[in-house]
PDB file of C-alpha atoms and ligand atoms in Angstrom:
ATOM      1  CA  MET A 573      23.084  58.600-166.568  1.00  0.00           C
ATOM      2  CA  SER A 574      20.984  56.689-163.935  1.00  0.00           C
ATOM      3  CA  GLY A 575      17.566  55.539-163.509  1.00  0.00           C
ATOM      4  CA  ILE A 576      14.900  53.232-163.725  1.00  0.00           C
ATOM      5  CA  ASP A 577      12.724  53.560-167.198  1.00  0.00           C
ATOM      6  CA  THR A 578       9.281  54.226-167.635  1.00  0.00           C
ATOM      7  CA  LEU A 579       8.259  50.984-169.195  1.00  0.00           C
ATOM      8  CA  PRO A 580       5.913  48.718-167.464  1.00  0.00           C
ATOM      9  CA  PRO A 581       6.808  46.641-164.436  1.00  0.00           C
ATOM     10  CA  LEU A 582       8.542  43.238-165.502  1.00  0.00           C
ATOM     11  CA  ARG A 583       5.805  41.218-163.897  1.00  0.00           C
ATOM     12  CA  GLU A 584       3.208  43.165-166.207  1.00  0.00           C
ATOM     13  CA  VAL A 585       5.445  42.287-169.218  1.00  0.00           C
ATOM     14  CA  ILE A 586       5.736  38.695-168.235  1.00  0.00           C
ATOM     15  CA  ALA A 587       2.124  38.213-167.824  1.00  0.00           C
ATOM     16  CA  ALA A 588       1.343  40.148-171.164  1.00  0.00           C
ATOM     17  CA  HIS A 589       3.580  38.118-173.311  1.00  0.00           C
ATOM     18  CA  GLY A 590       2.888  34.937-171.764  1.00  0.00           C
ATOM     19  CA  LEU A 591       6.917  34.497-170.539  1.00  0.00           C
ATOM     20  CA  SER A 592       6.104  31.226-168.347  1.00  0.00           C
ATOM     21  CA  ALA A 593       9.674  30.291-167.690  1.00  0.00           C
ATOM     22  CA  ARG A 594      11.332  27.517-169.223  1.00  0.00           C
ATOM     23  CA  LYS A 595      14.159  25.233-167.309  1.00  0.00           C
ATOM     24  CA  SER A 596      15.269  23.704-170.413  1.00  0.00           C
ATOM     25  CA  LEU A 597      16.457  27.318-171.441  1.00  0.00           C
ATOM     26  CA  GLY A 598      17.920  28.151-167.861  1.00  0.00           C
ATOM     27  CA  GLN A 599      15.314  30.734-167.366  1.00  0.00           C
ATOM     28  CA  ASN A 600      15.440  32.417-163.884  1.00  0.00           C
ATOM     29  CA  PHE A 601      14.388  36.130-164.496  1.00  0.00           C
ATOM     30  CA  LEU A 602      15.233  38.922-162.571  1.00  0.00           C
ATOM     31  CA  LEU A 603      12.366  41.173-161.895  1.00  0.00           C
ATOM     32  CA  ASP A 604      13.406  43.783-159.682  1.00  0.00           C
ATOM     33  CA  LEU A 605      14.662  46.841-161.512  1.00  0.00           C
ATOM     34  CA  ASN A 606      16.724  48.094-158.856  1.00  0.00           C
ATOM     35  CA  LEU A 607      18.570  45.073-158.790  1.00  0.00           C
ATOM     36  CA  THR A 608      19.160  44.935-162.666  1.00  0.00           C
ATOM     37  CA  ALA A 609      20.507  48.395-162.445  1.00  0.00           C
ATOM     38  CA  LYS A 610      22.832  47.579-159.809  1.00  0.00           C
ATOM     39  CA  ILE A 611      24.128  44.798-161.902  1.00  0.00           C
ATOM     40  CA  ALA A 612      24.571  47.106-164.752  1.00  0.00           C
ATOM     41  CA  ARG A 613      26.443  49.451-162.625  1.00  0.00           C
ATOM     42  CA  SER A 614      28.513  46.864-161.525  1.00  0.00           C
ATOM     43  CA  ALA A 615      29.856  46.853-165.027  1.00  0.00           C
ATOM     44  CA  GLY A 616      31.447  50.246-164.431  1.00  0.00           C
ATOM     45  CA  ASP A 617      30.984  53.330-166.809  1.00  0.00           C
ATOM     46  CA  LEU A 618      28.859  52.135-169.975  1.00  0.00           C
ATOM     47  CA  THR A 619      28.576  55.458-171.495  1.00  0.00           C
ATOM     48  CA  GLY A 620      30.550  55.268-174.987  1.00  0.00           C
ATOM     49  CA  CYS A 621      30.278  51.516-174.921  1.00  0.00           C
ATOM     50  CA  ASP A 622      28.711  48.666-176.767  1.00  0.00           C
ATOM     51  CA  VAL A 623      27.310  46.152-174.724  1.00  0.00           C
ATOM     52  CA  LEU A 624      26.633  42.523-175.488  1.00  0.00           C
ATOM     53  CA  GLU A 625      24.027  40.921-173.475  1.00  0.00           C
ATOM     54  CA  ILE A 626      23.450  37.116-173.663  1.00  0.00           C
ATOM     55  CA  GLY A 627      19.983  35.871-172.628  1.00  0.00           C
ATOM     56  CA  PRO A 628      17.832  39.261-172.067  1.00  0.00           C
ATOM     57  CA  GLY A 629      14.763  37.040-171.464  1.00  0.00           C
ATOM     58  CA  PRO A 630      11.891  39.784-170.756  1.00  0.00           C
ATOM     59  CA  GLY A 631      14.650  42.706-170.625  1.00  0.00           C
ATOM     60  CA  GLY A 632      15.066  43.318-167.058  1.00  0.00           C
ATOM     61  CA  LEU A 633      19.094  43.783-167.323  1.00  0.00           C
ATOM     62  CA  THR A 634      18.657  45.140-170.867  1.00  0.00           C
ATOM     63  CA  ARG A 635      16.529  47.978-169.578  1.00  0.00           C
ATOM     64  CA  GLY A 636      19.344  48.586-166.727  1.00  0.00           C
ATOM     65  CA  LEU A 637      21.974  48.724-169.329  1.00  0.00           C
ATOM     66  CA  LEU A 638      20.226  51.072-171.437  1.00  0.00           C
ATOM     67  CA  ALA A 639      19.362  53.506-168.288  1.00  0.00           C
ATOM     68  CA  GLU A 640      22.567  53.472-167.149  1.00  0.00           C
ATOM     69  CA  GLY A 641      23.819  55.062-170.594  1.00  0.00           C
ATOM     70  CA  ALA A 642      25.347  51.827-172.864  1.00  0.00           C
ATOM     71  CA  ARG A 643      25.599  53.548-176.385  1.00  0.00           C
ATOM     72  CA  ARG A 644      24.256  50.550-177.871  1.00  0.00           C
ATOM     73  CA  VAL A 645      22.883  47.084-176.423  1.00  0.00           C
ATOM     74  CA  VAL A 646      23.401  43.976-178.654  1.00  0.00           C
ATOM     75  CA  ALA A 647      20.895  41.254-177.018  1.00  0.00           C
ATOM     76  CA  VAL A 648      21.143  37.803-178.307  1.00  0.00           C
ATOM     77  CA  GLU A 649      18.204  35.816-176.866  1.00  0.00           C
ATOM     78  CA  LYS A 650      17.285  32.051-178.219  1.00  0.00           C
ATOM     79  CA  ASP A 651      13.660  32.250-176.981  1.00  0.00           C
ATOM     80  CA  ALA A 652      11.435  33.931-179.597  1.00  0.00           C
ATOM     81  CA  ARG A 653       8.568  34.105-177.187  1.00  0.00           C
ATOM     82  CA  CYS A 654      10.597  37.131-175.597  1.00  0.00           C
ATOM     83  CA  LEU A 655      10.988  39.026-178.960  1.00  0.00           C
ATOM     84  CA  PRO A 656       7.688  41.068-178.412  1.00  0.00           C
ATOM     85  CA  ALA A 657       8.952  42.554-174.825  1.00  0.00           C
ATOM     86  CA  LEU A 658      12.385  43.230-176.127  1.00  0.00           C
ATOM     87  CA  ALA A 659      10.790  45.168-179.100  1.00  0.00           C
ATOM     88  CA  GLU A 660       8.928  47.380-176.667  1.00  0.00           C
ATOM     89  CA  ILE A 661      12.220  48.095-174.741  1.00  0.00           C
ATOM     90  CA  ALA A 662      13.985  48.853-178.369  1.00  0.00           C
ATOM     91  CA  ALA A 663      11.015  51.426-179.309  1.00  0.00           C
ATOM     92  CA  ALA A 664      11.642  53.131-175.909  1.00  0.00           C
ATOM     93  CA  TYR A 665      15.367  53.579-176.862  1.00  0.00           C
ATOM     94  CA  PRO A 666      15.371  54.376-180.419  1.00  0.00           C
ATOM     95  CA  GLY A 667      18.617  53.172-182.509  1.00  0.00           C
ATOM     96  CA  ARG A 668      20.169  51.865-179.034  1.00  0.00           C
ATOM     97  CA  LEU A 669      18.783  48.204-178.727  1.00  0.00           C
ATOM     98  CA  GLU A 670      19.646  45.499-181.665  1.00  0.00           C
ATOM     99  CA  VAL A 671      17.974  41.988-180.547  1.00  0.00           C
ATOM    100  CA  LEU A 672      19.355  38.808-182.321  1.00  0.00           C
ATOM    101  CA  ASN A 673      16.939  36.020-182.042  1.00  0.00           C
ATOM    102  CA  ALA A 674      19.662  33.194-182.263  1.00  0.00           C
ATOM    103  CA  ASP A 675      21.629  30.840-179.964  1.00  0.00           C
ATOM    104  CA  ALA A 676      24.756  32.469-178.337  1.00  0.00           C
ATOM    105  CA  LEU A 677      26.697  29.376-178.910  1.00  0.00           C
ATOM    106  CA  ASP A 678      26.575  29.656-182.842  1.00  0.00           C
ATOM    107  CA  LEU A 679      26.668  33.228-183.223  1.00  0.00           C
ATOM    108  CA  ASP A 680      29.440  35.603-184.560  1.00  0.00           C
ATOM    109  CA  TRP A 681      28.719  38.300-182.111  1.00  0.00           C
ATOM    110  CA  ALA A 682      31.779  40.416-182.869  1.00  0.00           C
ATOM    111  CA  ALA A 683      30.385  41.430-186.181  1.00  0.00           C
ATOM    112  CA  HIS A 684      27.499  43.162-184.511  1.00  0.00           C
ATOM    113  CA  LEU A 685      29.648  45.345-182.185  1.00  0.00           C
ATOM    114  CA  GLN A 686      32.167  48.331-182.038  1.00  0.00           C
ATOM    115  CA  PRO A 687      34.648  48.816-179.388  1.00  0.00           C
ATOM    116  CA  PRO A 688      34.778  49.598-176.737  1.00  0.00           C
ATOM    117  CA  VAL A 689      32.834  46.619-175.713  1.00  0.00           C
ATOM    118  CA  LYS A 690      31.594  45.297-172.416  1.00  0.00           C
ATOM    119  CA  ILE A 691      29.633  41.994-172.001  1.00  0.00           C
ATOM    120  CA  VAL A 692      27.131  41.834-169.358  1.00  0.00           C
ATOM    121  CA  ALA A 693      25.062  39.047-168.745  1.00  0.00           C
ATOM    122  CA  ASN A 694      22.526  36.929-166.364  1.00  0.00           C
ATOM    123  CA  LEU A 695      23.641  33.944-168.363  1.00  0.00           C
ATOM    124  CA  PRO A 696      21.781  30.668-168.954  1.00  0.00           C
ATOM    125  CA  TYR A 697      23.372  28.435-166.455  1.00  0.00           C
ATOM    126  CA  ASN A 698      23.597  25.579-168.987  1.00  0.00           C
ATOM    127  CA  VAL A 699      25.882  27.611-171.318  1.00  0.00           C
ATOM    128  CA  GLY A 700      27.698  30.050-168.948  1.00  0.00           C
ATOM    129  CA  THR A 701      30.773  28.099-168.438  1.00  0.00           C
ATOM    130  CA  GLU A 702      31.210  27.381-172.042  1.00  0.00           C
ATOM    131  CA  LEU A 703      30.731  31.023-173.254  1.00  0.00           C
ATOM    132  CA  LEU A 704      33.066  32.031-170.453  1.00  0.00           C
ATOM    133  CA  VAL A 705      35.607  29.740-171.739  1.00  0.00           C
ATOM    134  CA  ARG A 706      35.281  30.960-175.336  1.00  0.00           C
ATOM    135  CA  TRP A 707      35.615  34.599-174.087  1.00  0.00           C
ATOM    136  CA  LEU A 708      38.817  33.897-172.095  1.00  0.00           C
ATOM    137  CA  THR A 709      40.440  32.122-175.193  1.00  0.00           C
ATOM    138  CA  PRO A 710      40.308  34.181-178.356  1.00  0.00           C
ATOM    139  CA  PRO A 711      42.957  33.588-180.871  1.00  0.00           C
ATOM    140  CA  VAL A 712      44.360  37.287-180.154  1.00  0.00           C
ATOM    141  CA  TRP A 713      44.757  39.199-176.836  1.00  0.00           C
ATOM    142  CA  PRO A 714      43.617  41.684-175.881  1.00  0.00           C
ATOM    143  CA  PRO A 715      40.079  40.513-176.839  1.00  0.00           C
ATOM    144  CA  LEU A 716      37.590  42.715-178.664  1.00  0.00           C
ATOM    145  CA  TRP A 717      36.074  43.059-174.998  1.00  0.00           C
ATOM    146  CA  ASP A 718      37.124  45.090-172.090  1.00  0.00           C
ATOM    147  CA  SER A 719      35.494  43.339-169.263  1.00  0.00           C
ATOM    148  CA  LEU A 720      32.832  40.747-168.428  1.00  0.00           C
ATOM    149  CA  THR A 721      30.051  41.094-165.906  1.00  0.00           C
ATOM    150  CA  LEU A 722      28.409  37.812-165.309  1.00  0.00           C
ATOM    151  CA  MET A 723      25.925  36.007-163.315  1.00  0.00           C
ATOM    152  CA  PHE A 724      26.949  32.478-162.470  1.00  0.00           C
ATOM    153  CA  GLN A 725      26.018  29.790-159.889  1.00  0.00           C
ATOM    154  CA  ARG A 726      27.932  30.978-156.636  1.00  0.00           C
ATOM    155  CA  GLU A 727      30.128  27.582-156.826  1.00  0.00           C
ATOM    156  CA  VAL A 728      31.227  28.429-160.362  1.00  0.00           C
ATOM    157  CA  ALA A 729      31.628  32.098-159.381  1.00  0.00           C
ATOM    158  CA  ASP A 730      33.972  30.797-156.616  1.00  0.00           C
ATOM    159  CA  ARG A 731      35.947  28.735-159.150  1.00  0.00           C
ATOM    160  CA  ILE A 732      36.752  31.629-161.340  1.00  0.00           C
ATOM    161  CA  VAL A 733      38.280  33.744-158.500  1.00  0.00           C
ATOM    162  CA  ALA A 734      39.824  30.922-156.579  1.00  0.00           C
ATOM    163  CA  ARG A 735      43.325  31.014-155.496  1.00  0.00           C
ATOM    164  CA  PRO A 736      45.986  28.101-155.551  1.00  0.00           C
ATOM    165  CA  GLY A 737      45.520  25.734-152.471  1.00  0.00           C
ATOM    166  CA  GLY A 738      41.808  26.085-152.252  1.00  0.00           C
ATOM    167  CA  LYS A 739      39.262  23.405-153.371  1.00  0.00           C
ATOM    168  CA  ALA A 740      37.915  25.591-155.829  1.00  0.00           C
ATOM    169  CA  TYR A 741      41.167  26.247-157.589  1.00  0.00           C
ATOM    170  CA  GLY A 742      41.291  24.693-161.039  1.00  0.00           C
ATOM    171  CA  ARG A 743      41.001  25.179-164.711  1.00  0.00           C
ATOM    172  CA  LEU A 744      38.404  28.022-164.850  1.00  0.00           C
ATOM    173  CA  ALA A 745      40.817  30.011-162.328  1.00  0.00           C
ATOM    174  CA  VAL A 746      43.896  29.771-164.276  1.00  0.00           C
ATOM    175  CA  LEU A 747      42.073  30.458-167.460  1.00  0.00           C
ATOM    176  CA  ALA A 748      40.375  33.695-165.898  1.00  0.00           C
ATOM    177  CA  GLN A 749      43.173  35.072-163.972  1.00  0.00           C
ATOM    178  CA  TRP A 750      46.188  34.441-166.336  1.00  0.00           C
ATOM    179  CA  ARG A 751      44.665  37.103-168.731  1.00  0.00           C
ATOM    180  CA  CYS A 752      42.177  39.084-166.434  1.00  0.00           C
ATOM    181  CA  ASP A 753      41.430  40.512-162.944  1.00  0.00           C
ATOM    182  CA  ALA A 754      38.596  38.675-161.514  1.00  0.00           C
ATOM    183  CA  ARG A 755      36.325  39.388-158.650  1.00  0.00           C
ATOM    184  CA  VAL A 756      33.074  38.651-157.198  1.00  0.00           C
ATOM    185  CA  VAL A 757      31.176  42.030-157.042  1.00  0.00           C
ATOM    186  CA  MET A 758      27.682  40.720-155.726  1.00  0.00           C
ATOM    187  CA  GLY A 759      25.989  37.739-154.033  1.00  0.00           C
ATOM    188  CA  LEU A 760      22.491  36.941-154.902  1.00  0.00           C
ATOM    189  CA  PRO A 761      20.069  34.562-152.837  1.00  0.00           C
ATOM    190  CA  PRO A 762      17.838  32.316-154.714  1.00  0.00           C
ATOM    191  CA  GLU A 763      14.777  34.418-154.065  1.00  0.00           C
ATOM    192  CA  ALA A 764      16.005  37.216-156.153  1.00  0.00           C
ATOM    193  CA  PHE A 765      15.110  35.012-159.334  1.00  0.00           C
ATOM    194  CA  THR A 766      11.582  34.193-160.589  1.00  0.00           C
ATOM    195  CA  PRO A 767      11.458  31.325-160.243  1.00  0.00           C
ATOM    196  CA  PRO A 768      14.088  30.657-157.595  1.00  0.00           C
ATOM    197  CA  PRO A 769      16.839  28.573-158.670  1.00  0.00           C
ATOM    198  CA  LYS A 770      17.812  25.750-155.918  1.00  0.00           C
ATOM    199  CA  VAL A 771      21.123  27.546-155.371  1.00  0.00           C
ATOM    200  CA  SER A 772      22.613  31.040-154.711  1.00  0.00           C
ATOM    201  CA  SER A 773      24.313  33.220-157.474  1.00  0.00           C
ATOM    202  CA  ALA A 774      27.052  35.648-157.668  1.00  0.00           C
ATOM    203  CA  VAL A 775      28.155  38.448-160.096  1.00  0.00           C
ATOM    204  CA  VAL A 776      31.688  37.909-161.250  1.00  0.00           C
ATOM    205  CA  HIS A 777      33.652  41.039-163.021  1.00  0.00           C
ATOM    206  CA  LEU A 778      36.640  40.329-165.147  1.00  0.00           C
ATOM    207  CA  THR A 779      38.711  42.949-166.423  1.00  0.00           C
ATOM    208  CA  ALA A 780      40.916  42.172-169.456  1.00  0.00           C
ATOM    209  CA  LEU A 781      44.520  42.813-168.885  1.00  0.00           C
ATOM    210  CA  PRO A 782      46.252  44.547-171.846  1.00  0.00           C
ATOM    211  CA  GLN A 783      48.650  41.320-171.824  1.00  0.00           C
ATOM    212  CA  PRO A 784      48.865  38.278-170.087  1.00  0.00           C
ATOM    213  CA  ARG A 785      50.246  37.980-166.627  1.00  0.00           C
ATOM    214  CA  TYR A 786      52.918  35.517-167.403  1.00  0.00           C
ATOM    215  CA  PRO A 787      54.186  34.525-171.147  1.00  0.00           C
ATOM    216  CA  ALA A 788      52.937  31.246-172.619  1.00  0.00           C
ATOM    217  CA  ASP A 789      51.025  29.773-175.546  1.00  0.00           C
ATOM    218  CA  PRO A 790      47.407  29.846-174.969  1.00  0.00           C
ATOM    219  CA  ASP A 791      46.687  26.297-176.845  1.00  0.00           C
ATOM    220  CA  VAL A 792      49.510  24.880-174.946  1.00  0.00           C
ATOM    221  CA  LEU A 793      48.461  26.344-171.474  1.00  0.00           C
ATOM    222  CA  GLN A 794      44.525  25.057-172.228  1.00  0.00           C
ATOM    223  CA  ARG A 795      46.265  21.542-172.877  1.00  0.00           C
ATOM    224  CA  VAL A 796      48.342  21.249-169.989  1.00  0.00           C
ATOM    225  CA  VAL A 797      45.531  22.852-167.311  1.00  0.00           C
ATOM    226  CA  ALA A 798      42.925  20.519-168.812  1.00  0.00           C
ATOM    227  CA  LYS A 799      44.928  17.559-168.450  1.00  0.00           C
ATOM    228  CA  ALA A 800      46.355  18.633-165.012  1.00  0.00           C
ATOM    229  CA  PHE A 801      42.833  19.175-163.489  1.00  0.00           C
ATOM    230  CA  ASN A 802      41.068  16.458-165.167  1.00  0.00           C
ATOM    231  CA  GLN A 803      41.695  13.973-162.355  1.00  0.00           C
ATOM    232  CA  ARG A 804      41.903  16.057-159.013  1.00  0.00           C
ATOM    233  CA  ARG A 805      44.227  15.314-156.233  1.00  0.00           C
ATOM    234  CA  LYS A 806      46.539  13.280-158.575  1.00  0.00           C
ATOM    235  CA  MET A 807      50.405  14.275-158.561  1.00  0.00           C
ATOM    236  CA  LEU A 808      51.433  16.637-161.426  1.00  0.00           C
ATOM    237  CA  ARG A 809      53.631  13.696-163.121  1.00  0.00           C
ATOM    238  CA  ALA A 810      50.811  11.043-163.132  1.00  0.00           C
ATOM    239  CA  ALA A 811      48.223  13.867-164.226  1.00  0.00           C
ATOM    240  CA  LEU A 812      50.220  15.009-167.127  1.00  0.00           C
ATOM    241  CA  LYS A 813      51.628  11.345-168.062  1.00  0.00           C
ATOM    242  CA  GLY A 814      51.422  11.307-171.951  1.00  0.00           C
ATOM    243  CA  LEU A 815      51.187  14.798-172.474  1.00  0.00           C
ATOM    244  CA  VAL A 816      54.763  14.923-173.917  1.00  0.00           C
ATOM    245  CA  PRO A 817      57.314  11.821-173.527  1.00  0.00           C
ATOM    246  CA  ASP A 818      59.601  13.325-171.055  1.00  0.00           C
ATOM    247  CA  ILE A 819      56.791  15.012-168.883  1.00  0.00           C
ATOM    248  CA  GLU A 820      58.899  14.619-165.743  1.00  0.00           C
ATOM    249  CA  ALA A 821      61.940  16.410-167.117  1.00  0.00           C
ATOM    250  CA  ARG A 822      59.757  19.219-168.129  1.00  0.00           C
ATOM    251  CA  ILE A 823      58.338  19.712-165.019  1.00  0.00           C
ATOM    252  CA  LEU A 824      61.420  20.031-163.425  1.00  0.00           C
ATOM    253  CA  ALA A 825      62.645  22.456-165.859  1.00  0.00           C
ATOM    254  CA  ALA A 826      59.477  24.675-165.055  1.00  0.00           C
ATOM    255  CA  GLY A 827      60.762  25.128-161.498  1.00  0.00           C
ATOM    256  CA  LEU A 828      57.754  22.713-160.418  1.00  0.00           C
ATOM    257  CA  THR A 829      58.216  19.458-158.301  1.00  0.00           C
ATOM    258  CA  PRO A 830      56.533  16.109-159.918  1.00  0.00           C
ATOM    259  CA  THR A 831      54.890  15.288-157.065  1.00  0.00           C
ATOM    260  CA  ASP A 832      52.987  18.505-156.364  1.00  0.00           C
ATOM    261  CA  ARG A 833      49.487  18.423-157.014  1.00  0.00           C
ATOM    262  CA  ALA A 834      47.714  20.738-159.811  1.00  0.00           C
ATOM    263  CA  GLU A 835      45.649  22.545-156.994  1.00  0.00           C
ATOM    264  CA  GLN A 836      48.955  23.830-155.493  1.00  0.00           C
ATOM    265  CA  VAL A 837      50.556  25.105-158.695  1.00  0.00           C
ATOM    266  CA  PRO A 838      50.134  28.792-159.387  1.00  0.00           C
ATOM    267  CA  ILE A 839      49.192  30.289-162.460  1.00  0.00           C
ATOM    268  CA  GLU A 840      53.043  31.156-163.175  1.00  0.00           C
ATOM    269  CA  GLY A 841      53.908  27.504-162.565  1.00  0.00           C
ATOM    270  CA  PHE A 842      51.563  26.324-165.459  1.00  0.00           C
ATOM    271  CA  CYS A 843      52.830  29.089-167.661  1.00  0.00           C
ATOM    272  CA  ALA A 844      56.384  28.093-167.113  1.00  0.00           C
ATOM    273  CA  LEU A 845      55.555  24.552-167.650  1.00  0.00           C
ATOM    274  CA  ALA A 846      53.503  25.463-171.112  1.00  0.00           C
ATOM    275  CA  ARG A 847      56.605  27.284-172.311  1.00  0.00           C
ATOM    276  CA  GLN A 848      58.774  24.101-171.460  1.00  0.00           C
ATOM    277  CA  ILE A 849      56.407  21.930-173.439  1.00  0.00           C
ATOM    278  CA  ALA A 850      56.051  24.663-176.257  1.00  0.00           C
ATOM    279  CA  ALA A 851      59.842  25.034-176.434  1.00  0.00           C
ATOM    280  CA  GLY A 852      60.047  21.175-178.167  1.00  0.00           C
TER     281      GLY A 852
HETATM  282  N1  SAM Z 624      18.636  38.330-168.558  1.00  0.00           N
HETATM  283  C1  SAM Z 624      16.939  37.910-168.152  1.00  0.00           C
HETATM  284  C2  SAM Z 624      17.097  38.315-166.492  1.00  0.00           C
HETATM  285  O1  SAM Z 624      18.001  38.631-165.994  1.00  0.00           O
HETATM  286  O2  SAM Z 624      15.948  38.193-166.323  1.00  0.00           O
HETATM  287  C3  SAM Z 624      16.916  36.359-168.273  1.00  0.00           C
HETATM  288  C4  SAM Z 624      18.093  35.646-167.588  1.00  0.00           C
HETATM  289  S1  SAM Z 624      17.920  33.853-167.721  1.00  0.00           S
HETATM  290  C5  SAM Z 624      18.781  33.350-166.468  1.00  0.00           C
HETATM  291  C6  SAM Z 624      18.739  33.185-169.120  1.00  0.00           C
HETATM  292  C7  SAM Z 624      18.125  33.673-170.642  1.00  0.00           C
HETATM  293  O3  SAM Z 624      19.211  32.842-171.571  1.00  0.00           O
HETATM  294  C8  SAM Z 624      16.803  33.273-171.019  1.00  0.00           C
HETATM  295  O4  SAM Z 624      16.071  34.346-171.416  1.00  0.00           O
HETATM  296  C9  SAM Z 624      16.965  32.275-172.106  1.00  0.00           C
HETATM  297  O5  SAM Z 624      15.878  32.016-172.954  1.00  0.00           O
HETATM  298  C10 SAM Z 624      18.276  32.563-172.799  1.00  0.00           C
HETATM  299  N2  SAM Z 624      18.983  31.458-173.363  1.00  0.00           N
HETATM  300  C11 SAM Z 624      19.247  30.071-173.015  1.00  0.00           C
HETATM  301  N3  SAM Z 624      20.203  29.729-173.761  1.00  0.00           N
HETATM  302  C12 SAM Z 624      20.589  30.565-174.465  1.00  0.00           C
HETATM  303  C13 SAM Z 624      21.468  30.513-175.769  1.00  0.00           C
HETATM  304  N4  SAM Z 624      21.983  29.333-176.175  1.00  0.00           N
HETATM  305  N5  SAM Z 624      21.596  31.621-176.430  1.00  0.00           N
HETATM  306  C14 SAM Z 624      21.026  32.795-176.123  1.00  0.00           C
HETATM  307  N6  SAM Z 624      20.051  32.777-175.247  1.00  0.00           N
HETATM  308  C15 SAM Z 624      20.225  31.681-174.645  1.00  0.00           C
END
């Protein structure tokens, strides 16, 4: 299924419902339906899938997801001003759009979805990283979702897909790539949005692996990585001091060098260190 719907253009929707963008809610809208359809397609085949969308706003991406054949879209929007515009979309796609007027950070979204689930969103920048980390760190793996297709500021997208040794490599890269394949699928200039943000954006597509690349306890790995990258450019033994009493021995037992910097350590190395620490 593919195509643009017959609902009014988004500029008319915004004018009709008085949806002036609010900076406090990270509102930079996508009004080009060809572009929102392209983002929806970059999530892969949506037919037969439930899609969770965070922050539908006036519904440009929502319309793309429905037109591209999503079985159902569950759209979570904090700004009640957007609800009438979203109700018009729901009426055009009977039984396929559920709108929840809620803060995505407070919501038990899993209760509203049936697998297979894809998460697709032009995220509010102020909550994007927090939501990503939550989606990447559920108590069990594989997670309820099969893939994440998410818009970020370009700099955050680069951090998610970064490789060891580069400036952007850090906690986000390790958490994302430990259990997912992650790639940037589209870049967008500020002018693609209304109003334009100050920086460029990019869409990242993450596919959940059936199991993590290397064994490690998720909580221990998260603690190690958070501490290792807390102060950049520090040697591992200094950065991880205090994590466990004999950290230098654990670093060596994991096959790492205490004078290495976190930026140089591959995901495999952090997992080996997490296993050494978890072994007690
Ligand atoms: N998806 C629309 C688009 O592409 O044009 C809007 C994207 S805009 C960048 C972010 C949207 O997220 C806004 O509609 C905003 O109201 C909503 N939002 C901001 N914080 C939120 C939160 N904590 N929970 C749910 N929605 C939120």
